Amino acid sequence: MTPNYLKKMLPLLLGADPAQATNVQLVSLAKAFAAGYGLVSSVAPAGEFGTEETYRNRIDSLFWALSERSEHEPDTAIRSRMVHAMYSLACETVFSVDLRKKNCCYRAADALVRDFVGVVGARPENGLFQQTGVCMCAADLLYPAPAVDDEYLLFLKRQMAGWTFALDADGCWPGVSSEVALERIGVMNRVAWMFPDLENDAVIRRATGYYRRCVRVPADPLNFDEGYLCTLGRMYEVALQGNALPVDKPVARRIARFMYDYSLTLPVRGDAWYYCTSYVIHCIAESIGARLEAEMERHIA
């Protein structure tokens, strides 16, 4: 997990054809290229990890692939991750906002939330994943200043209140998987940052304390249940999120290191391989960026 890994992986990821990638792979590619762009557009020496133009071109093609595919994705949980990835690419990777892309994000999120809210009857088996994903996109849609009576804001408030009520005194959601729980924590913490009126820091911290004790980073990549991979991804994101929670970079690095080791056991260009690689690239880019920023500050001082 060194800067050389980033240089080695860039040509491989650039060789990925969005038209041939699965929807899950598109989301992972979006995470990887957003992290790379954040590095090259801020503190990295020109050209060392690729050019801004290279990343912009790939981000552009990924955005439109996600936009087109998300309209036809039948699984709401995957669709919500695709829409959120669109927001990340359109609003967090360029200095000037592309209004065409922003409006496309708005329409995609609006359709997603409206479709979810309009469902009558029992939810499918992955309904809890759908719920957290839709809430994440509802927050994207509402930010920065929703009207107090906005129907989606009221929907978001109901979901947050339901999650808060269901949390027990230990910080556990009985009957809910660790992956869903960590995703709820991430959504609640993000919503609290975006809309201070909805903050509930005590609940967020209590839940985080419980699930940080429950979720362990595996030691042996050769003896690992791949179904646990997304739980580690959610823990990685919670560890770096901040706001109501202390940033825990050591945990994030341990998770990224395990994903690196596990990726070496996987077929290249499979869903799991792309998933692991995106987190490894994010971790390395964050580490390089932090080091270069510290060096710049020392020179200025």
PDB file of C-alpha atoms in Angstrom:
ATOM      1  CA  MET A   1       0.000   0.000   0.000  1.00  0.00           C
ATOM      2  CA  THR A   2       2.407   2.631  -1.280  1.00  0.00           C
ATOM      3  CA  PRO A   3       2.226   5.531  -3.750  1.00  0.00           C
ATOM      4  CA  ASN A   4       3.616   3.151  -6.367  1.00  0.00           C
ATOM      5  CA  TYR A   5       0.435   1.084  -6.046  1.00  0.00           C
ATOM      6  CA  LEU A   6      -1.566   4.114  -7.141  1.00  0.00           C
ATOM      7  CA  LYS A   7       0.686   4.626 -10.150  1.00  0.00           C
ATOM      8  CA  LYS A   8       0.409   0.951 -11.037  1.00  0.00           C
ATOM      9  CA  MET A   9      -3.367   0.775 -10.713  1.00  0.00           C
ATOM     10  CA  LEU A  10      -4.221   3.902 -12.710  1.00  0.00           C
ATOM     11  CA  PRO A  11      -3.597   2.342 -16.168  1.00  0.00           C
ATOM     12  CA  LEU A  12      -5.526  -0.772 -15.131  1.00  0.00           C
ATOM     13  CA  LEU A  13      -8.539   1.240 -13.986  1.00  0.00           C
ATOM     14  CA  LEU A  14      -8.383   3.501 -17.035  1.00  0.00           C
ATOM     15  CA  GLY A  15      -8.603   0.358 -19.113  1.00  0.00           C
ATOM     16  CA  ALA A  16     -11.963  -0.544 -17.572  1.00  0.00           C
ATOM     17  CA  ASP A  17     -14.761   0.002 -20.075  1.00  0.00           C
ATOM     18  CA  PRO A  18     -17.841   1.481 -18.333  1.00  0.00           C
ATOM     19  CA  ALA A  19     -20.034  -0.129 -20.971  1.00  0.00           C
ATOM     20  CA  GLN A  20     -18.774  -3.579 -19.934  1.00  0.00           C
ATOM     21  CA  ALA A  21     -18.725  -2.959 -16.165  1.00  0.00           C
ATOM     22  CA  THR A  22     -21.495  -4.130 -13.855  1.00  0.00           C
ATOM     23  CA  ASN A  23     -23.446  -1.489 -11.948  1.00  0.00           C
ATOM     24  CA  VAL A  24     -21.640  -2.453  -8.744  1.00  0.00           C
ATOM     25  CA  GLN A  25     -18.309  -2.002 -10.517  1.00  0.00           C
ATOM     26  CA  LEU A  26     -19.345   1.453 -11.768  1.00  0.00           C
ATOM     27  CA  VAL A  27     -19.908   2.563  -8.176  1.00  0.00           C
ATOM     28  CA  SER A  28     -16.467   1.268  -7.160  1.00  0.00           C
ATOM     29  CA  LEU A  29     -14.793   2.957 -10.130  1.00  0.00           C
ATOM     30  CA  ALA A  30     -16.510   6.210  -9.198  1.00  0.00           C
ATOM     31  CA  LYS A  31     -15.086   6.004  -5.662  1.00  0.00           C
ATOM     32  CA  ALA A  32     -11.583   5.277  -6.958  1.00  0.00           C
ATOM     33  CA  PHE A  33     -11.507   8.066  -9.539  1.00  0.00           C
ATOM     34  CA  ALA A  34     -13.073  10.618  -7.189  1.00  0.00           C
ATOM     35  CA  ALA A  35     -10.289   9.871  -4.681  1.00  0.00           C
ATOM     36  CA  GLY A  36      -7.621  10.122  -7.374  1.00  0.00           C
ATOM     37  CA  TYR A  37      -9.002  13.372  -8.697  1.00  0.00           C
ATOM     38  CA  GLY A  38      -9.081  14.842  -5.209  1.00  0.00           C
ATOM     39  CA  LEU A  39      -5.369  14.115  -4.923  1.00  0.00           C
ATOM     40  CA  VAL A  40      -4.173  15.363  -8.330  1.00  0.00           C
ATOM     41  CA  SER A  41      -6.337  18.498  -8.265  1.00  0.00           C
ATOM     42  CA  SER A  42      -5.061  19.701  -4.897  1.00  0.00           C
ATOM     43  CA  VAL A  43      -1.614  18.891  -3.538  1.00  0.00           C
ATOM     44  CA  ALA A  44       0.045  16.203  -5.687  1.00  0.00           C
ATOM     45  CA  PRO A  45       2.957  17.272  -7.939  1.00  0.00           C
ATOM     46  CA  ALA A  46       1.763  17.777 -11.506  1.00  0.00           C
ATOM     47  CA  GLY A  47       1.518  14.506 -13.405  1.00  0.00           C
ATOM     48  CA  GLU A  48       2.894  12.236 -10.683  1.00  0.00           C
ATOM     49  CA  PHE A  49      -0.371  10.339 -10.233  1.00  0.00           C
ATOM     50  CA  GLY A  50      -1.959  11.243 -13.549  1.00  0.00           C
ATOM     51  CA  THR A  51      -3.351  14.504 -14.880  1.00  0.00           C
ATOM     52  CA  GLU A  52      -6.524  16.313 -13.932  1.00  0.00           C
ATOM     53  CA  GLU A  53      -7.705  15.971 -17.513  1.00  0.00           C
ATOM     54  CA  THR A  54      -7.322  12.185 -17.390  1.00  0.00           C
ATOM     55  CA  TYR A  55      -9.446  11.975 -14.256  1.00  0.00           C
ATOM     56  CA  ARG A  56     -12.023  14.476 -15.529  1.00  0.00           C
ATOM     57  CA  ASN A  57     -12.532  12.504 -18.720  1.00  0.00           C
ATOM     58  CA  ARG A  58     -12.996   9.240 -16.869  1.00  0.00           C
ATOM     59  CA  ILE A  59     -15.268  10.857 -14.270  1.00  0.00           C
ATOM     60  CA  ASP A  60     -17.385  12.284 -17.081  1.00  0.00           C
ATOM     61  CA  SER A  61     -17.827   8.904 -18.775  1.00  0.00           C
ATOM     62  CA  LEU A  62     -18.592   7.208 -15.446  1.00  0.00           C
ATOM     63  CA  PHE A  63     -21.175   9.825 -14.545  1.00  0.00           C
ATOM     64  CA  TRP A  64     -23.167   9.377 -17.739  1.00  0.00           C
ATOM     65  CA  ALA A  65     -22.893   5.595 -17.538  1.00  0.00           C
ATOM     66  CA  LEU A  66     -24.278   5.712 -13.984  1.00  0.00           C
ATOM     67  CA  SER A  67     -27.014   8.113 -15.066  1.00  0.00           C
ATOM     68  CA  GLU A  68     -28.180   5.891 -17.898  1.00  0.00           C
ATOM     69  CA  ARG A  69     -27.918   2.618 -15.977  1.00  0.00           C
ATOM     70  CA  SER A  70     -29.519   3.841 -12.757  1.00  0.00           C
ATOM     71  CA  GLU A  71     -32.800   4.501 -14.552  1.00  0.00           C
ATOM     72  CA  HIS A  72     -33.110   0.791 -15.318  1.00  0.00           C
ATOM     73  CA  GLU A  73     -31.606  -0.776 -12.165  1.00  0.00           C
ATOM     74  CA  PRO A  74     -34.423  -2.783 -10.501  1.00  0.00           C
ATOM     75  CA  ASP A  75     -32.725  -3.166  -7.099  1.00  0.00           C
ATOM     76  CA  THR A  76     -33.392   0.021  -5.108  1.00  0.00           C
ATOM     77  CA  ALA A  77     -30.380  -0.595  -2.843  1.00  0.00           C
ATOM     78  CA  ILE A  78     -27.962  -0.694  -5.797  1.00  0.00           C
ATOM     79  CA  ARG A  79     -29.795   2.110  -7.580  1.00  0.00           C
ATOM     80  CA  SER A  80     -29.423   4.382  -4.548  1.00  0.00           C
ATOM     81  CA  ARG A  81     -25.652   3.778  -4.477  1.00  0.00           C
ATOM     82  CA  MET A  82     -25.466   4.627  -8.148  1.00  0.00           C
ATOM     83  CA  VAL A  83     -27.373   7.879  -7.650  1.00  0.00           C
ATOM     84  CA  HIS A  84     -25.213   8.803  -4.652  1.00  0.00           C
ATOM     85  CA  ALA A  85     -22.096   8.077  -6.726  1.00  0.00           C
ATOM     86  CA  MET A  86     -23.449  10.457  -9.369  1.00  0.00           C
ATOM     87  CA  TYR A  87     -23.721  13.192  -6.732  1.00  0.00           C
ATOM     88  CA  SER A  88     -20.161  12.493  -5.588  1.00  0.00           C
ATOM     89  CA  LEU A  89     -18.801  12.769  -9.123  1.00  0.00           C
ATOM     90  CA  ALA A  90     -20.826  15.851 -10.051  1.00  0.00           C
ATOM     91  CA  CYS A  91     -20.599  17.889  -6.866  1.00  0.00           C
ATOM     92  CA  GLU A  92     -17.401  16.823  -5.087  1.00  0.00           C
ATOM     93  CA  THR A  93     -14.815  16.544  -7.865  1.00  0.00           C
ATOM     94  CA  VAL A  94     -14.905  19.840  -9.773  1.00  0.00           C
ATOM     95  CA  PHE A  95     -14.392  23.439  -8.754  1.00  0.00           C
ATOM     96  CA  SER A  96     -17.201  24.764 -10.957  1.00  0.00           C
ATOM     97  CA  VAL A  97     -20.498  22.922 -10.684  1.00  0.00           C
ATOM     98  CA  ASP A  98     -21.789  21.420 -13.927  1.00  0.00           C
ATOM     99  CA  LEU A  99     -25.455  22.438 -13.827  1.00  0.00           C
ATOM    100  CA  ARG A 100     -26.439  19.828 -16.406  1.00  0.00           C
ATOM    101  CA  LYS A 101     -25.007  17.069 -14.228  1.00  0.00           C
ATOM    102  CA  LYS A 102     -26.420  18.580 -11.053  1.00  0.00           C
ATOM    103  CA  ASN A 103     -29.908  18.675 -12.567  1.00  0.00           C
ATOM    104  CA  CYS A 104     -29.462  15.091 -13.729  1.00  0.00           C
ATOM    105  CA  CYS A 105     -28.602  14.094 -10.130  1.00  0.00           C
ATOM    106  CA  TYR A 106     -31.673  15.926  -8.874  1.00  0.00           C
ATOM    107  CA  ARG A 107     -33.980  14.122 -11.280  1.00  0.00           C
ATOM    108  CA  ALA A 108     -32.429  10.719 -10.509  1.00  0.00           C
ATOM    109  CA  ALA A 109     -32.672  11.211  -6.730  1.00  0.00           C
ATOM    110  CA  ASP A 110     -36.199  12.592  -6.962  1.00  0.00           C
ATOM    111  CA  ALA A 111     -37.358   9.571  -8.976  1.00  0.00           C
ATOM    112  CA  LEU A 112     -35.609   7.186  -6.573  1.00  0.00           C
ATOM    113  CA  VAL A 113     -37.147   8.657  -3.413  1.00  0.00           C
ATOM    114  CA  ARG A 114     -40.579   9.010  -5.001  1.00  0.00           C
ATOM    115  CA  ASP A 115     -40.543   5.398  -6.186  1.00  0.00           C
ATOM    116  CA  PHE A 116     -39.519   4.190  -2.722  1.00  0.00           C
ATOM    117  CA  VAL A 117     -42.041   6.276  -0.792  1.00  0.00           C
ATOM    118  CA  GLY A 118     -44.805   5.217  -3.163  1.00  0.00           C
ATOM    119  CA  VAL A 119     -44.368   1.481  -2.544  1.00  0.00           C
ATOM    120  CA  VAL A 120     -47.362  -0.084  -0.816  1.00  0.00           C
ATOM    121  CA  GLY A 121     -47.120  -3.372   1.062  1.00  0.00           C
ATOM    122  CA  ALA A 122     -44.209  -5.489   2.207  1.00  0.00           C
ATOM    123  CA  ARG A 123     -40.643  -4.551   1.304  1.00  0.00           C
ATOM    124  CA  PRO A 124     -38.303  -7.085  -0.301  1.00  0.00           C
ATOM    125  CA  GLU A 125     -35.691  -8.956   1.723  1.00  0.00           C
ATOM    126  CA  ASN A 126     -33.120  -6.182   1.302  1.00  0.00           C
ATOM    127  CA  GLY A 127     -35.626  -3.514   2.356  1.00  0.00           C
ATOM    128  CA  LEU A 128     -33.394  -2.220   5.168  1.00  0.00           C
ATOM    129  CA  PHE A 129     -30.561  -1.619   2.683  1.00  0.00           C
ATOM    130  CA  GLN A 130     -33.015   0.152   0.401  1.00  0.00           C
ATOM    131  CA  GLN A 131     -34.151   2.361   3.266  1.00  0.00           C
ATOM    132  CA  THR A 132     -30.669   3.582   4.187  1.00  0.00           C
ATOM    133  CA  GLY A 133     -29.680   4.101   0.560  1.00  0.00           C
ATOM    134  CA  VAL A 134     -32.789   6.124  -0.212  1.00  0.00           C
ATOM    135  CA  CYS A 135     -32.278   8.254   2.914  1.00  0.00           C
ATOM    136  CA  MET A 136     -28.721   9.005   1.778  1.00  0.00           C
ATOM    137  CA  CYS A 137     -30.003  10.190  -1.602  1.00  0.00           C
ATOM    138  CA  ALA A 138     -32.857  12.145  -0.008  1.00  0.00           C
ATOM    139  CA  ALA A 139     -30.257  14.091   1.977  1.00  0.00           C
ATOM    140  CA  ASP A 140     -28.304  14.768  -1.243  1.00  0.00           C
ATOM    141  CA  LEU A 141     -31.507  15.986  -2.857  1.00  0.00           C
ATOM    142  CA  LEU A 142     -32.469  18.295   0.018  1.00  0.00           C
ATOM    143  CA  TYR A 143     -29.071  19.870   0.711  1.00  0.00           C
ATOM    144  CA  PRO A 144     -28.394  22.686   1.537  1.00  0.00           C
ATOM    145  CA  ALA A 145     -31.665  24.375   2.522  1.00  0.00           C
ATOM    146  CA  PRO A 146     -34.948  22.445   2.287  1.00  0.00           C
ATOM    147  CA  ALA A 147     -38.275  24.020   3.153  1.00  0.00           C
ATOM    148  CA  VAL A 148     -39.470  23.018   6.611  1.00  0.00           C
ATOM    149  CA  ASP A 149     -42.547  21.310   5.148  1.00  0.00           C
ATOM    150  CA  ASP A 150     -40.755  19.563   2.289  1.00  0.00           C
ATOM    151  CA  GLU A 151     -42.217  16.062   1.935  1.00  0.00           C
ATOM    152  CA  TYR A 152     -38.777  14.485   1.564  1.00  0.00           C
ATOM    153  CA  LEU A 153     -37.483  16.267   4.657  1.00  0.00           C
ATOM    154  CA  LEU A 154     -40.475  14.938   6.589  1.00  0.00           C
ATOM    155  CA  PHE A 155     -39.713  11.461   5.208  1.00  0.00           C
ATOM    156  CA  LEU A 156     -36.108  11.783   6.357  1.00  0.00           C
ATOM    157  CA  LYS A 157     -37.193  12.942   9.816  1.00  0.00           C
ATOM    158  CA  ARG A 158     -39.521   9.939  10.168  1.00  0.00           C
ATOM    159  CA  GLN A 159     -36.744   7.532   9.239  1.00  0.00           C
ATOM    160  CA  MET A 160     -34.261   9.132  11.668  1.00  0.00           C
ATOM    161  CA  ALA A 161     -36.868   9.080  14.446  1.00  0.00           C
ATOM    162  CA  GLY A 162     -37.652   5.416  13.761  1.00  0.00           C
ATOM    163  CA  TRP A 163     -33.999   4.430  13.895  1.00  0.00           C
ATOM    164  CA  THR A 164     -33.499   6.402  17.116  1.00  0.00           C
ATOM    165  CA  PHE A 165     -36.535   4.771  18.758  1.00  0.00           C
ATOM    166  CA  ALA A 166     -35.406   1.260  17.761  1.00  0.00           C
ATOM    167  CA  LEU A 167     -31.903   1.637  19.227  1.00  0.00           C
ATOM    168  CA  ASP A 168     -31.542  -0.068  22.593  1.00  0.00           C
ATOM    169  CA  ALA A 169     -29.658   1.225  25.634  1.00  0.00           C
ATOM    170  CA  ASP A 170     -26.436  -0.527  24.589  1.00  0.00           C
ATOM    171  CA  GLY A 171     -26.426   1.099  21.160  1.00  0.00           C
ATOM    172  CA  CYS A 172     -27.665  -1.983  19.287  1.00  0.00           C
ATOM    173  CA  TRP A 173     -30.425  -2.312  16.706  1.00  0.00           C
ATOM    174  CA  PRO A 174     -31.790  -5.788  17.562  1.00  0.00           C
ATOM    175  CA  GLY A 175     -32.348  -7.963  14.533  1.00  0.00           C
ATOM    176  CA  VAL A 176     -30.392  -5.646  12.219  1.00  0.00           C
ATOM    177  CA  SER A 177     -27.134  -6.722  10.578  1.00  0.00           C
ATOM    178  CA  SER A 178     -23.911  -4.853  11.362  1.00  0.00           C
ATOM    179  CA  GLU A 179     -23.722  -3.713   7.743  1.00  0.00           C
ATOM    180  CA  VAL A 180     -27.154  -2.078   7.859  1.00  0.00           C
ATOM    181  CA  ALA A 181     -26.424  -0.636  11.309  1.00  0.00           C
ATOM    182  CA  LEU A 182     -23.160   0.965  10.176  1.00  0.00           C
ATOM    183  CA  GLU A 183     -24.894   2.364   7.123  1.00  0.00           C
ATOM    184  CA  ARG A 184     -27.586   3.871   9.371  1.00  0.00           C
ATOM    185  CA  ILE A 185     -24.867   5.451  11.506  1.00  0.00           C
ATOM    186  CA  GLY A 186     -23.210   6.908   8.424  1.00  0.00           C
ATOM    187  CA  VAL A 187     -26.488   8.324   7.132  1.00  0.00           C
ATOM    188  CA  MET A 188     -27.503   9.771  10.520  1.00  0.00           C
ATOM    189  CA  ASN A 189     -24.096  11.369  11.014  1.00  0.00           C
ATOM    190  CA  ARG A 190     -24.099  12.816   7.502  1.00  0.00           C
ATOM    191  CA  VAL A 191     -27.650  14.143   7.884  1.00  0.00           C
ATOM    192  CA  ALA A 192     -26.675  15.748  11.207  1.00  0.00           C
ATOM    193  CA  TRP A 193     -23.822  17.570   9.458  1.00  0.00           C
ATOM    194  CA  MET A 194     -25.967  18.648   6.494  1.00  0.00           C
ATOM    195  CA  PHE A 195     -29.003  19.659   8.579  1.00  0.00           C
ATOM    196  CA  PRO A 196     -28.032  20.648  12.147  1.00  0.00           C
ATOM    197  CA  ASP A 197     -31.687  20.683  13.187  1.00  0.00           C
ATOM    198  CA  LEU A 198     -31.691  16.902  12.781  1.00  0.00           C
ATOM    199  CA  GLU A 199     -28.547  16.229  14.817  1.00  0.00           C
ATOM    200  CA  ASN A 200     -28.676  13.522  17.455  1.00  0.00           C
ATOM    201  CA  ASP A 201     -25.032  13.140  18.413  1.00  0.00           C
ATOM    202  CA  ALA A 202     -25.625  11.110  21.573  1.00  0.00           C
ATOM    203  CA  VAL A 203     -27.513   8.411  19.657  1.00  0.00           C
ATOM    204  CA  ILE A 204     -24.928   8.352  16.854  1.00  0.00           C
ATOM    205  CA  ARG A 205     -22.066   7.949  19.341  1.00  0.00           C
ATOM    206  CA  ARG A 206     -23.851   5.253  21.323  1.00  0.00           C
ATOM    207  CA  ALA A 207     -24.537   3.196  18.214  1.00  0.00           C
ATOM    208  CA  THR A 208     -21.023   3.710  16.881  1.00  0.00           C
ATOM    209  CA  GLY A 209     -19.466   2.582  20.147  1.00  0.00           C
ATOM    210  CA  TYR A 210     -21.462  -0.645  20.086  1.00  0.00           C
ATOM    211  CA  TYR A 211     -20.754  -1.570  16.468  1.00  0.00           C
ATOM    212  CA  ARG A 212     -17.082  -0.642  16.629  1.00  0.00           C
ATOM    213  CA  ARG A 213     -16.780  -3.222  19.396  1.00  0.00           C
ATOM    214  CA  CYS A 214     -18.702  -5.803  17.353  1.00  0.00           C
ATOM    215  CA  VAL A 215     -17.041  -5.400  13.958  1.00  0.00           C
ATOM    216  CA  ARG A 216     -13.542  -6.829  13.774  1.00  0.00           C
ATOM    217  CA  VAL A 217     -10.998  -6.453  11.003  1.00  0.00           C
ATOM    218  CA  PRO A 218     -10.079 -10.001   9.910  1.00  0.00           C
ATOM    219  CA  ALA A 219      -6.476 -11.147  10.045  1.00  0.00           C
ATOM    220  CA  ASP A 220      -6.435 -13.886   7.414  1.00  0.00           C
ATOM    221  CA  PRO A 221      -7.556 -13.050   3.859  1.00  0.00           C
ATOM    222  CA  LEU A 222      -7.458 -16.747   2.987  1.00  0.00           C
ATOM    223  CA  ASN A 223     -10.060 -17.544   5.639  1.00  0.00           C
ATOM    224  CA  PHE A 224     -12.672 -14.876   5.005  1.00  0.00           C
ATOM    225  CA  ASP A 225     -16.365 -14.753   4.165  1.00  0.00           C
ATOM    226  CA  GLU A 226     -16.764 -12.356   1.241  1.00  0.00           C
ATOM    227  CA  GLY A 227     -20.240 -11.505   2.480  1.00  0.00           C
ATOM    228  CA  TYR A 228     -18.521  -9.515   5.275  1.00  0.00           C
ATOM    229  CA  LEU A 229     -16.737  -7.248   2.785  1.00  0.00           C
ATOM    230  CA  CYS A 230     -19.397  -4.540   2.628  1.00  0.00           C
ATOM    231  CA  THR A 231     -19.556  -4.435   6.444  1.00  0.00           C
ATOM    232  CA  LEU A 232     -15.862  -3.518   6.429  1.00  0.00           C
ATOM    233  CA  GLY A 233     -16.545  -0.883   3.786  1.00  0.00           C
ATOM    234  CA  ARG A 234     -19.240   0.707   5.937  1.00  0.00           C
ATOM    235  CA  MET A 235     -16.905   0.657   8.956  1.00  0.00           C
ATOM    236  CA  TYR A 236     -14.155   2.305   6.899  1.00  0.00           C
ATOM    237  CA  GLU A 237     -16.504   5.140   5.940  1.00  0.00           C
ATOM    238  CA  VAL A 238     -17.757   5.641   9.503  1.00  0.00           C
ATOM    239  CA  ALA A 239     -14.160   5.702  10.778  1.00  0.00           C
ATOM    240  CA  LEU A 240     -13.283   8.637   8.501  1.00  0.00           C
ATOM    241  CA  GLN A 241     -16.567  10.532   8.576  1.00  0.00           C
ATOM    242  CA  GLY A 242     -15.938  12.865  11.484  1.00  0.00           C
ATOM    243  CA  ASN A 243     -18.683  15.313  12.534  1.00  0.00           C
ATOM    244  CA  ALA A 244     -20.249  13.722  15.659  1.00  0.00           C
ATOM    245  CA  LEU A 245     -17.597  10.991  15.644  1.00  0.00           C
ATOM    246  CA  PRO A 246     -13.833  11.110  16.199  1.00  0.00           C
ATOM    247  CA  VAL A 247     -11.898  10.248  13.056  1.00  0.00           C
ATOM    248  CA  ASP A 248     -10.197   6.870  13.468  1.00  0.00           C
ATOM    249  CA  LYS A 249      -7.512   6.663  10.789  1.00  0.00           C
ATOM    250  CA  PRO A 250      -5.789   3.578  12.259  1.00  0.00           C
ATOM    251  CA  VAL A 251      -8.993   1.525  11.880  1.00  0.00           C
ATOM    252  CA  ALA A 252      -9.486   2.814   8.333  1.00  0.00           C
ATOM    253  CA  ARG A 253      -5.904   1.887   7.430  1.00  0.00           C
ATOM    254  CA  ARG A 254      -6.288  -1.622   8.906  1.00  0.00           C
ATOM    255  CA  ILE A 255      -9.428  -2.166   6.865  1.00  0.00           C
ATOM    256  CA  ALA A 256      -7.785  -0.881   3.682  1.00  0.00           C
ATOM    257  CA  ARG A 257      -4.743  -3.065   4.336  1.00  0.00           C
ATOM    258  CA  PHE A 258      -6.942  -6.130   4.723  1.00  0.00           C
ATOM    259  CA  MET A 259      -8.806  -5.250   1.526  1.00  0.00           C
ATOM    260  CA  TYR A 260      -5.476  -4.954  -0.262  1.00  0.00           C
ATOM    261  CA  ASP A 261      -4.383  -8.379   0.980  1.00  0.00           C
ATOM    262  CA  TYR A 262      -7.760  -9.903   0.146  1.00  0.00           C
ATOM    263  CA  SER A 263      -7.789  -8.364  -3.344  1.00  0.00           C
ATOM    264  CA  LEU A 264      -4.614 -10.313  -4.133  1.00  0.00           C
ATOM    265  CA  THR A 265      -6.618 -13.535  -3.737  1.00  0.00           C
ATOM    266  CA  LEU A 266      -9.411 -12.422  -6.091  1.00  0.00           C
ATOM    267  CA  PRO A 267      -9.898 -12.607  -9.852  1.00  0.00           C
ATOM    268  CA  VAL A 268      -8.909  -9.244 -11.336  1.00  0.00           C
ATOM    269  CA  ARG A 269     -11.834  -7.075 -12.503  1.00  0.00           C
ATOM    270  CA  GLY A 270     -14.508  -8.921 -10.557  1.00  0.00           C
ATOM    271  CA  ASP A 271     -17.037  -7.024  -8.402  1.00  0.00           C
ATOM    272  CA  ALA A 272     -15.210  -7.810  -5.152  1.00  0.00           C
ATOM    273  CA  TRP A 273     -11.828  -6.919  -6.654  1.00  0.00           C
ATOM    274  CA  TYR A 274     -13.066  -3.504  -7.798  1.00  0.00           C
ATOM    275  CA  TYR A 275     -14.726  -2.954  -4.421  1.00  0.00           C
ATOM    276  CA  CYS A 276     -11.526  -3.669  -2.480  1.00  0.00           C
ATOM    277  CA  THR A 277      -9.359  -1.696  -4.906  1.00  0.00           C
ATOM    278  CA  SER A 278     -11.542   1.408  -4.587  1.00  0.00           C
ATOM    279  CA  TYR A 279     -11.033   1.491  -0.814  1.00  0.00           C
ATOM    280  CA  VAL A 280      -7.294   0.861  -1.095  1.00  0.00           C
ATOM    281  CA  ILE A 281      -6.950   3.726  -3.582  1.00  0.00           C
ATOM    282  CA  HIS A 282      -9.030   6.000  -1.369  1.00  0.00           C
ATOM    283  CA  CYS A 283      -6.850   5.203   1.645  1.00  0.00           C
ATOM    284  CA  ILE A 284      -3.571   5.736  -0.229  1.00  0.00           C
ATOM    285  CA  ALA A 285      -4.804   8.988  -1.788  1.00  0.00           C
ATOM    286  CA  GLU A 286      -5.892  10.267   1.633  1.00  0.00           C
ATOM    287  CA  SER A 287      -2.533   9.337   3.148  1.00  0.00           C
ATOM    288  CA  ILE A 288      -0.510  10.976   0.357  1.00  0.00           C
ATOM    289  CA  GLY A 289      -2.672  14.089   0.470  1.00  0.00           C
ATOM    290  CA  ALA A 290      -2.288  14.447   4.238  1.00  0.00           C
ATOM    291  CA  ARG A 291       1.498  14.013   3.995  1.00  0.00           C
ATOM    292  CA  LEU A 292       1.876  16.564   1.190  1.00  0.00           C
ATOM    293  CA  GLU A 293      -0.334  19.074   2.983  1.00  0.00           C
ATOM    294  CA  ALA A 294       1.776  18.706   6.146  1.00  0.00           C
ATOM    295  CA  GLU A 295       4.952  19.281   4.121  1.00  0.00           C
ATOM    296  CA  MET A 296       3.475  22.407   2.540  1.00  0.00           C
ATOM    297  CA  GLU A 297       2.492  23.748   5.955  1.00  0.00           C
ATOM    298  CA  ARG A 298       6.012  23.174   7.274  1.00  0.00           C
ATOM    299  CA  HIS A 299       7.495  25.094   4.338  1.00  0.00           C
ATOM    300  CA  ILE A 300       5.060  27.969   4.873  1.00  0.00           C
ATOM    301  CA  ALA A 301       5.892  28.094   8.596  1.00  0.00           C
TER     302      ALA A 301
END
